[in-house]
mmCIF file of C-alpha atoms in Angstrom:
data_model
loop_
_atom_site.group_PDB
_atom_site.id
_atom_site.type_symbol
_atom_site.label_atom_id
_atom_site.label_comp_id
_atom_site.label_asym_id
_atom_site.label_seq_id
_atom_site.Cartn_x
_atom_site.Cartn_y
_atom_site.Cartn_z
ATOM 1 C CA MET A 198 0.732 2.527 -1.939
ATOM 2 C CA TYR A 199 -0.396 6.210 -0.833
ATOM 3 C CA ARG A 200 -2.727 6.424 -3.650
ATOM 4 C CA LEU A 201 -5.003 3.224 -2.836
ATOM 5 C CA ASP A 202 -5.222 4.864 0.414
ATOM 6 C CA ARG A 203 -8.833 5.957 -0.114
ATOM 7 C CA LYS A 204 -11.883 5.352 1.876
ATOM 8 C CA VAL A 205 -13.527 3.412 -0.975
ATOM 9 C CA ASN A 206 -10.736 0.713 -1.149
ATOM 10 C CA GLY A 207 -10.111 0.439 3.214
ATOM 11 C CA ASP A 208 -13.853 1.209 4.869
ATOM 12 C CA GLY A 209 -14.171 -1.841 7.313
ATOM 13 C CA LEU A 210 -10.608 -3.105 6.955
ATOM 14 C CA SER A 211 -8.142 -3.053 9.872
ATOM 15 C CA SER A 212 -5.449 -0.763 9.382
ATOM 16 C CA ASP A 213 -3.001 -3.825 9.159
ATOM 17 C CA GLN A 214 -5.150 -5.426 6.336
ATOM 18 C CA PHE A 215 -5.902 -2.247 4.528
ATOM 19 C CA LEU A 216 -1.806 -1.758 4.260
ATOM 20 C CA TYR A 217 -0.591 -5.499 3.420
ATOM 21 C CA THR A 218 -3.817 -5.844 0.941
ATOM 22 C CA ARG A 219 -2.706 -2.169 -0.752
ATOM 23 C CA ALA A 220 1.218 -3.906 -0.926
ATOM 24 C CA ALA A 221 -0.421 -6.863 -2.793
ATOM 25 C CA VAL A 222 -2.083 -4.680 -4.922
ATOM 26 C CA VAL A 223 1.086 -2.654 -5.780
ATOM 27 C CA ALA A 224 3.047 -6.251 -6.064
ATOM 28 C CA ALA A 225 0.773 -7.257 -9.001
ATOM 29 C CA GLY A 226 2.321 -4.841 -10.894
ATOM 30 C CA ARG A 227 2.055 -1.439 -12.312
ATOM 31 C CA GLU A 228 -1.258 -2.383 -15.019
ATOM 32 C CA GLU A 229 -3.436 -3.683 -12.183
ATOM 33 C CA PHE A 230 -2.211 -0.973 -10.000
ATOM 34 C CA GLU A 231 -3.936 1.145 -12.315
ATOM 35 C CA ARG A 232 -6.483 -0.627 -13.057
ATOM 36 C CA VAL A 233 -7.711 -0.651 -9.038
ATOM 37 C CA LEU A 234 -7.074 3.045 -9.077
ATOM 38 C CA ARG A 235 -9.637 3.590 -12.170
ATOM 39 C CA ASP A 236 -12.239 1.099 -10.612
ATOM 40 C CA PRO A 237 -12.002 0.485 -6.642
ATOM 41 C CA GLU A 238 -14.322 -2.906 -7.185
ATOM 42 C CA GLN A 239 -11.291 -4.092 -8.296
ATOM 43 C CA PHE A 240 -9.750 -3.665 -5.005
ATOM 44 C CA MET A 241 -12.281 -6.202 -3.327
ATOM 45 C CA PRO A 242 -10.918 -9.682 -4.508
ATOM 46 C CA TYR A 243 -7.588 -8.626 -2.913
ATOM 47 C CA ALA A 244 -9.499 -7.610 0.296
ATOM 48 C CA SER A 245 -12.118 -10.277 0.664
ATOM 49 C CA ASP A 246 -9.722 -13.082 -0.317
ATOM 50 C CA LEU A 247 -6.822 -11.575 2.239
ATOM 51 C CA VAL A 248 -4.366 -11.311 0.123
ATOM 52 C CA TRP A 249 -1.745 -9.656 1.628
ATOM 53 C CA ALA A 250 2.285 -8.997 0.707
ATOM 54 C CA GLU A 251 3.546 -7.453 4.102
ATOM 55 C CA THR A 252 7.116 -8.367 3.020
ATOM 56 C CA LEU A 253 7.035 -5.918 0.233
ATOM 57 C CA LEU A 254 7.240 -3.693 2.896
ATOM 58 C CA TYR A 255 10.470 -4.251 4.174
ATOM 59 C CA VAL A 256 12.308 -4.262 0.428
ATOM 60 C CA PRO A 257 13.852 -1.210 0.470
ATOM 61 C CA ASP A 258 15.000 -1.327 4.010
ATOM 62 C CA ASN A 259 16.782 -5.130 3.404
ATOM 63 C CA ALA A 260 18.297 -4.175 0.385
ATOM 64 C CA TYR A 261 19.755 -0.634 1.922
ATOM 65 C CA LYS A 262 21.504 -2.549 4.748
ATOM 66 C CA HIS A 263 22.617 -5.526 2.223
ATOM 67 C CA LEU A 264 24.407 -2.874 0.103
ATOM 68 C CA THR A 265 25.548 -0.478 3.017
ATOM 69 C CA GLY A 266 25.735 -2.239 6.126
ATOM 70 C CA ASP A 267 23.298 0.682 7.953
ATOM 71 C CA GLU A 268 19.876 0.845 8.852
ATOM 72 C CA TRP A 269 17.654 3.088 6.661
ATOM 73 C CA ASP A 270 16.584 6.431 8.327
ATOM 74 C CA ARG A 271 14.173 6.829 5.622
ATOM 75 C CA SER A 272 11.941 9.845 5.726
ATOM 76 C CA THR A 273 9.572 10.427 2.456
ATOM 77 C CA ARG A 274 7.055 12.903 1.481
ATOM 78 C CA TYR A 275 4.704 9.920 1.205
ATOM 79 C CA SER A 276 3.685 7.552 3.767
ATOM 80 C CA TYR A 277 2.672 4.135 3.430
ATOM 81 C CA GLU A 278 0.673 3.509 6.404
ATOM 82 C CA SER A 279 -2.882 2.615 6.491
ATOM 83 C CA TYR A 280 -5.067 6.715 6.694
ATOM 84 C CA SER A 281 -2.524 8.385 5.950
ATOM 85 C CA ASN A 282 -3.769 9.824 2.634
ATOM 86 C CA THR A 283 -6.178 12.364 4.227
ATOM 87 C CA ALA A 284 -7.667 13.479 1.112
ATOM 88 C CA GLY A 285 -8.307 10.022 0.384
ATOM 89 C CA TRP A 286 -10.377 9.503 3.798
ATOM 90 C CA THR A 287 -12.559 12.991 3.181
ATOM 91 C CA ALA A 288 -16.260 12.914 2.640
ATOM 92 C CA ALA A 289 -16.890 13.377 -1.536
#
């Protein structure tokens, strides 16, 4: 999701719209994800049709809690939050 966090994809979307739409691209599978990375125009159908996969964001947390009984205090190298990939939002 971090790699999809680029101005060319998210310009004009709210942070939630952009986040959930990027999750939908990831949920569509590796091939689709790579296709969207190569051609940003492929992101538009997800954004314009509001194809969202918000629940994908909670899968790791729920799996961890299911397996351990504890909440996952995660810290990751890359944030999935919208606009966190500063390099993707700098002017070309």
